[in-house]
Each structure stands twice: as C-alpha cells, then as structure tokens.
Short mmCIF file of C-alpha atoms in Angstrom, two decimals:
data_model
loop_
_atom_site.label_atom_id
_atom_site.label_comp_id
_atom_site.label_asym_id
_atom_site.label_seq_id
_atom_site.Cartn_x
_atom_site.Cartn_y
_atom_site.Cartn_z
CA UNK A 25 17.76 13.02 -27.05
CA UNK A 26 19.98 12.60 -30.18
CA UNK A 27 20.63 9.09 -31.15
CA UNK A 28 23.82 10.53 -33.33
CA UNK A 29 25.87 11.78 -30.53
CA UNK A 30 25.44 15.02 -32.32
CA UNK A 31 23.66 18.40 -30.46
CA UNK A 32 19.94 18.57 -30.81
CA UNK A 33 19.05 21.04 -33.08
CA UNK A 34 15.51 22.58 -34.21
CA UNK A 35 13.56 20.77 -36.81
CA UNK A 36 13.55 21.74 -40.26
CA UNK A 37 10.84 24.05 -41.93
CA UNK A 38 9.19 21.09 -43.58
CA UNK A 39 6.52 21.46 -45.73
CA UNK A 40 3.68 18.93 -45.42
CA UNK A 41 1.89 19.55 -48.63
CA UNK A 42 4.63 19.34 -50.77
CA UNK A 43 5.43 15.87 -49.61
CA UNK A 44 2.11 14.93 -50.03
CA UNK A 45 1.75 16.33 -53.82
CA UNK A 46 5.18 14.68 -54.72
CA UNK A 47 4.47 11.32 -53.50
CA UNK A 48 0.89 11.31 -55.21
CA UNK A 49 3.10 12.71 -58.45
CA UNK A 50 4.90 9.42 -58.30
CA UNK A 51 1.74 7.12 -57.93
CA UNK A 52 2.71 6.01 -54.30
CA UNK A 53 1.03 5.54 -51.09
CA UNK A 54 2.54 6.33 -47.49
CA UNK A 55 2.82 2.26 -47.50
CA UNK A 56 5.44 2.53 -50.48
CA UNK A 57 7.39 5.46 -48.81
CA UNK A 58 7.79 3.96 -45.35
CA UNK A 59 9.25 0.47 -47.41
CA UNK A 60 12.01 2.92 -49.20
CA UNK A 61 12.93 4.48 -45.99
CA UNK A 62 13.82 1.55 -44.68
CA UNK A 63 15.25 -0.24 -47.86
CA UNK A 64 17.46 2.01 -49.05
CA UNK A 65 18.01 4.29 -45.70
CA UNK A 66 17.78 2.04 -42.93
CA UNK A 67 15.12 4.33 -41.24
CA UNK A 68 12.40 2.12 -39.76
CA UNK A 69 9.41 5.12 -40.05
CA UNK A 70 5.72 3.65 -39.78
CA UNK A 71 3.29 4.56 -43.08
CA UNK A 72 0.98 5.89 -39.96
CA UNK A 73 4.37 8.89 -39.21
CA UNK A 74 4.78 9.24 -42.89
CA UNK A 75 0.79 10.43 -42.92
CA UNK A 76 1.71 12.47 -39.95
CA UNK A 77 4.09 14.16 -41.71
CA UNK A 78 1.75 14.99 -44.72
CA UNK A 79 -0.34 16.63 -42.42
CA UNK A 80 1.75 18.47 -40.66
CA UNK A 81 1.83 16.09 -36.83
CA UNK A 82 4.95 15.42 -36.86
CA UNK A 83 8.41 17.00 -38.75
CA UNK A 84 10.77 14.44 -39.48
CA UNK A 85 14.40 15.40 -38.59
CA UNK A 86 17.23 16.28 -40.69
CA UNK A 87 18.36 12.65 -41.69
CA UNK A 88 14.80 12.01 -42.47
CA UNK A 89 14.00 14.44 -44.42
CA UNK A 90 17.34 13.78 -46.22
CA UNK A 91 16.34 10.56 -46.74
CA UNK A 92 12.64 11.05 -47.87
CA UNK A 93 13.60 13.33 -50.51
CA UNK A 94 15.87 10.34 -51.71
CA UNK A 95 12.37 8.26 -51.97
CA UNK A 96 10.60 11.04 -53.71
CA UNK A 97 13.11 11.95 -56.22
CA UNK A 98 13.19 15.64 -55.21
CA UNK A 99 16.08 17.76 -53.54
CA UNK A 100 15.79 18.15 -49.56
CA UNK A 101 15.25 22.20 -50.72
CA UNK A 102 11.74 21.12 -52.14
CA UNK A 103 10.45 19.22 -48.82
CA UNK A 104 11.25 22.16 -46.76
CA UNK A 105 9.06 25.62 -46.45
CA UNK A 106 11.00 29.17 -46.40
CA UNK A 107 14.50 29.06 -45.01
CA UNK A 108 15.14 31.59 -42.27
CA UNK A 109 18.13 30.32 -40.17
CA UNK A 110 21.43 29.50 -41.18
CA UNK A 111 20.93 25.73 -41.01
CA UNK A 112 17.80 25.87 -43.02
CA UNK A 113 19.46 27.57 -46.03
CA UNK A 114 22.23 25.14 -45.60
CA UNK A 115 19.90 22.23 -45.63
CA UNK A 116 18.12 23.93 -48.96
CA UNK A 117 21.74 24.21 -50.38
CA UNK A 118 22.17 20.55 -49.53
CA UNK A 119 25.88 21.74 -48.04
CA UNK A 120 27.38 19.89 -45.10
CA UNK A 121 29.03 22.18 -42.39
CA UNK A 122 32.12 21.34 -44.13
CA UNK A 123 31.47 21.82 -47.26
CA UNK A 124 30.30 25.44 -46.38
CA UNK A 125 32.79 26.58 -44.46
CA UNK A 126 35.55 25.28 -47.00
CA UNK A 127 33.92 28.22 -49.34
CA UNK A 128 33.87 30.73 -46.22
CA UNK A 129 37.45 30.20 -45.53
CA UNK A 130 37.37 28.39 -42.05
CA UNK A 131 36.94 25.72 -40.47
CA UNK A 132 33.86 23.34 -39.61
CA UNK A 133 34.01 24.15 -36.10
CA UNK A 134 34.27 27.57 -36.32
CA UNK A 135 31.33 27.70 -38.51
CA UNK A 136 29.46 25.61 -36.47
CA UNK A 137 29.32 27.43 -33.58
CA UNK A 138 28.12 30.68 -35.54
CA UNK A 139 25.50 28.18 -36.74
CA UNK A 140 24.12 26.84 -34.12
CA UNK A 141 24.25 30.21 -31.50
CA UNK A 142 21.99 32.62 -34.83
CA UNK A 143 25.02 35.06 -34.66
CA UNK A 144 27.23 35.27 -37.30
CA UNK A 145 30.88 36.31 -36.66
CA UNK A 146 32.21 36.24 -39.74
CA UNK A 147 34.37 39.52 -41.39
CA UNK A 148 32.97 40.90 -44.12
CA UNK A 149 34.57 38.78 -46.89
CA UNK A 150 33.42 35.40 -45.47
CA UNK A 151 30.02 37.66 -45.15
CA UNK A 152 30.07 38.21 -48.92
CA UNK A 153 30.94 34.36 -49.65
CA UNK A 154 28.14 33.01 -47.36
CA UNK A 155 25.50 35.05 -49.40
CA UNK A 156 26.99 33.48 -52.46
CA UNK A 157 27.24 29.92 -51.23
CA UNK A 158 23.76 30.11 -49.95
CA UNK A 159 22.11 32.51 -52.83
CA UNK A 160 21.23 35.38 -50.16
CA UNK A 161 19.88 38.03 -50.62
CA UNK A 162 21.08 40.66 -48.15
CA UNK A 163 17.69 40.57 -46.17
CA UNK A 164 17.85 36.86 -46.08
CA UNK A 165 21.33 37.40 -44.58
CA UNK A 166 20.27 39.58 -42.27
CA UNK A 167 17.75 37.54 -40.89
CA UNK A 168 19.61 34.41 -41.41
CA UNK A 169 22.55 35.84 -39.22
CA UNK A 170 20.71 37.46 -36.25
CA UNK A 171 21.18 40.89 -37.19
CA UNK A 172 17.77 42.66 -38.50
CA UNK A 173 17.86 44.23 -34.38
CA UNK A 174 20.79 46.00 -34.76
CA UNK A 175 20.26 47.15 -38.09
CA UNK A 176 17.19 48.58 -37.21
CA UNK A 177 19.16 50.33 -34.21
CA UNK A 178 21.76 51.82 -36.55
CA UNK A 179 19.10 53.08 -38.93
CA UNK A 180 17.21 54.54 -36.57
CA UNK A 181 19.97 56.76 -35.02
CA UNK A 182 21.38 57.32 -38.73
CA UNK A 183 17.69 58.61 -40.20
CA UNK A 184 17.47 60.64 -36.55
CA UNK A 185 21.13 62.37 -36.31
CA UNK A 186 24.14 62.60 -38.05
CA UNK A 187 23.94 60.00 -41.18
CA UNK A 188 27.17 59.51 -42.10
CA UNK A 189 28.07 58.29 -38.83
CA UNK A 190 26.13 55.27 -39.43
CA UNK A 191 27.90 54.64 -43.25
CA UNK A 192 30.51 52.25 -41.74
CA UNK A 193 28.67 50.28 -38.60
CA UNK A 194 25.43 49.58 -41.78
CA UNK A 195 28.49 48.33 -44.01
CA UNK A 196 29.84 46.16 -41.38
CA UNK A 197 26.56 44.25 -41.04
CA UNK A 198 24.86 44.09 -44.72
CA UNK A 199 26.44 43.22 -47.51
CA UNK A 200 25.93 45.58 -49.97
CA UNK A 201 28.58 48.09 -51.58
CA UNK A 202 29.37 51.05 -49.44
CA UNK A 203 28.72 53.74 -51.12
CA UNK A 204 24.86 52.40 -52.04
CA UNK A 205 24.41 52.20 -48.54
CA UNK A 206 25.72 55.96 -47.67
CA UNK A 207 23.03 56.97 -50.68
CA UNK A 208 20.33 55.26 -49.00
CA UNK A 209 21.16 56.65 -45.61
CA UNK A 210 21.65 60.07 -46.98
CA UNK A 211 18.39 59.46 -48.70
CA UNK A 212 16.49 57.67 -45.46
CA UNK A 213 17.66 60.78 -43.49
CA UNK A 214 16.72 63.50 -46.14
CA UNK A 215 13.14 61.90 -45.99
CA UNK A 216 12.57 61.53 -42.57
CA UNK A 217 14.12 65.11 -41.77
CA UNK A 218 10.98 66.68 -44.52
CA UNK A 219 8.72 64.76 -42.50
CA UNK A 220 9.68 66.01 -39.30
CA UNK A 221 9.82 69.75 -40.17
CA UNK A 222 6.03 68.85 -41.73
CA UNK A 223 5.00 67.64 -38.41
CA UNK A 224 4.65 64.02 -39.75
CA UNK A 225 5.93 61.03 -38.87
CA UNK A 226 6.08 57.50 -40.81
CA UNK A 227 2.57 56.19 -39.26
CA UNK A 228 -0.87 57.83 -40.11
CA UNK A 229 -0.81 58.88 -36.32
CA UNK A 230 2.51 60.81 -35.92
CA UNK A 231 3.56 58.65 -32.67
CA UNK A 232 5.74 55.79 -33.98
CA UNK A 233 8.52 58.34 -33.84
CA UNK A 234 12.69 57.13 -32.75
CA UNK A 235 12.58 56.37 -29.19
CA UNK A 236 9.48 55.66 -28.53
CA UNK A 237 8.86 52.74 -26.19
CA UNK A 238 6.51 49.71 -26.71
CA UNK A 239 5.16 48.81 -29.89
CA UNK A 240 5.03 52.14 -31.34
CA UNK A 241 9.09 52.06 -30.75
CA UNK A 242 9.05 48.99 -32.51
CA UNK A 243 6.73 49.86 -35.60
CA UNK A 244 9.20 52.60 -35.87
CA UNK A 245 12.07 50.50 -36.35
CA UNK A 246 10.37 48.14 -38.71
CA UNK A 247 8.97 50.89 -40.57
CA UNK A 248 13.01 52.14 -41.05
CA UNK A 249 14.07 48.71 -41.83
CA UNK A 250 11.82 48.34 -44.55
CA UNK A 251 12.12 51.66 -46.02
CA UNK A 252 15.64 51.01 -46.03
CA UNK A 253 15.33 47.75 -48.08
CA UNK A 254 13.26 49.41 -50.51
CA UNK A 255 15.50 52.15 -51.24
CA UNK A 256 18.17 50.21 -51.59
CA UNK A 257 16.07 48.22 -53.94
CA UNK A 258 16.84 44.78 -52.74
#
C-alpha cells in the first residue's frame, strides 16, 4: 500500500554495506541514525530497521533512502548499488520526474508513464538528452529503456542477411552516430559471414547459430549483442 497516494513502485537498488561503512565513517550507531530520521525527516524508523537495512533485511523506500542519505551526509547515488532502470538512474541523478523531463522536452506525465511501464517512447532527440541528463552510456540506455531484446533481434538478422537493412531500425534504438553504427554492422556481418564459410560459428561448439531455439538461440543473441558493443567500442 502507498501511504503517499502515489503508485507503488519497486524498491531501490540499495546497498547495505555502504550504509553501514558511512555511518561507522561518521562515528554513529543505528541509535543516532534512527533519532535524525525522525528529527529532521519526520520518519519514525526503529534503530532495530536501520540494522536491517545494513544487512540487507529490509530496503527502505525512496523517501527513506532520500532521507538517510540526508543523515549520513552522502548523495542518495552513494546508498544505492548499480542503476539499471530508469527510476534508479533518476534516483542516482537525484532528478525529480519533473525536473527530468523539463531537459527531455515533455512533460512529467508523459515521462512518467515511459518510466514506470521500462519502455521508452521517446524520439531520438529526447533519446540523446536522457543519456545526457542521466550520464548513459548507450548500453546503460539500452538496458535502462527496455530495449537490449530488440537490439539483439535487429543484429541478429543484420549479421545474418542484408546489413544495411538494419542501419536505420539499430539507429532508431541506440544512440550512437549513424554512420558508426553502419561500420559496425558492416563489420559484425563481414565477421560472421568468414566464420560461416569456415564452418564456425561464435561458440566453441558451432550450434549457437541465428535461429536457433532455446538457450543456444539465446547465447547467440547475447554473443551478437556484445560483439556489437565491443566494436563499437562503448
């Protein structure tokens, strides 16, 4: 249930042991944490939850994490593990929904909706300002936005048939500069192709090969995704 009126949303990546070494960095016990939550935030949180916390028992939510970075002198981005969602790197930005999409060019709603459904809508110049609001690179973005399955769709057709069909579509989805991405492709396809007519494959076994099923299909299309990133060198 949210007390807010707000939707419930997924608990941040919090990350235990860093709360732990920065409140033992300032000399204080779970005791003296618990008192600032509820003296300067209002948050009535036990010293026995704060210890659950440290330990990984219990995740606080988003206010209270906001709130027990305030106590520990840190920024929310150092209480919380990797980002992989769109909230998350939000959070680690320490951007409202508002704030955000002012930079993106739309409005709080819009973005919203993007943000809480993992599928980003936006063209590709709001794509190109998220990255730079949130310091993305364009793997992060990928992953951020929902997209690392159909990119590893398109590149598997494009390494498999006709590569510069795919040019456009990849462009569409990752923001990096066009014509880098038609030299990867061209280069992801050239490879492949002198592995093929060598009767090899990307595994050691020759049978994680486009279109197979299972989890040779899908070792395939990691395998192309992170060829793809390397190439590209990002």
């Amino acid at each position: 249930m949210d007390f807010y009126g707000g939707p419930v949303h997924p608990s941040p990546p919090f990350n235990a042991p860093a709360a732990r070494r920065l409140r033992e960095a300032l000399g204080m016990a779970p005791g003296h944490v618990a008192y600032g939550l509820a003296a300067q935030y209002g948050l009535r949180i036990s010293a026995e939850t704060v210890i659950a916390w440290e330990r990984g028992l219990a995740t606080p939510g988003e206010r209270e994490l906001t709130a027990l970075a305030g106590v520990l002198w840190c920024a929310p981005g150092e209480l919380l593990a990797a980002a992989t969602t769109l909230r998350e790197h939000r959070m680690t930005r320490e951007l409202s929904v508002d704030d955000l999409a002012r930079q993106l060019g739309m409005t709080g709603a819009s973005y919203l909706r993007m943000e809480e459904s993992g599928r980003w809508r936006g063209n590709e110049k709001q794509s190109a300002a998220l990255c730079r609001a949130l310091d993305l690179t364009a793997a992060q973005f990928l992953t951020a936005t929902g997209r690392d399955e159909e990119l590893a769709e398109l590149l598997s057709s494009a390494v498999t048939t006709r590569w510069q069909a795919y040019v456009r579509p990849v462009a569409k989805i990752v923001p990096l500069d066009r014509a880098l991405i038609q030299d990867v492709l061209e280069q992801l396809h050239a490879d492949y192709q002198a592995l093929m007519v060598s009767t090899l494959s990307w595994s050691s076994t020759g049978q994680e090969r486009a279109g197979s099923t299972g989890d040779a299909g899908r070792a395939f299309l990691s395998r192309v995704v992170d060829q793809f990133w390397r190439t590209a060198g990002v």
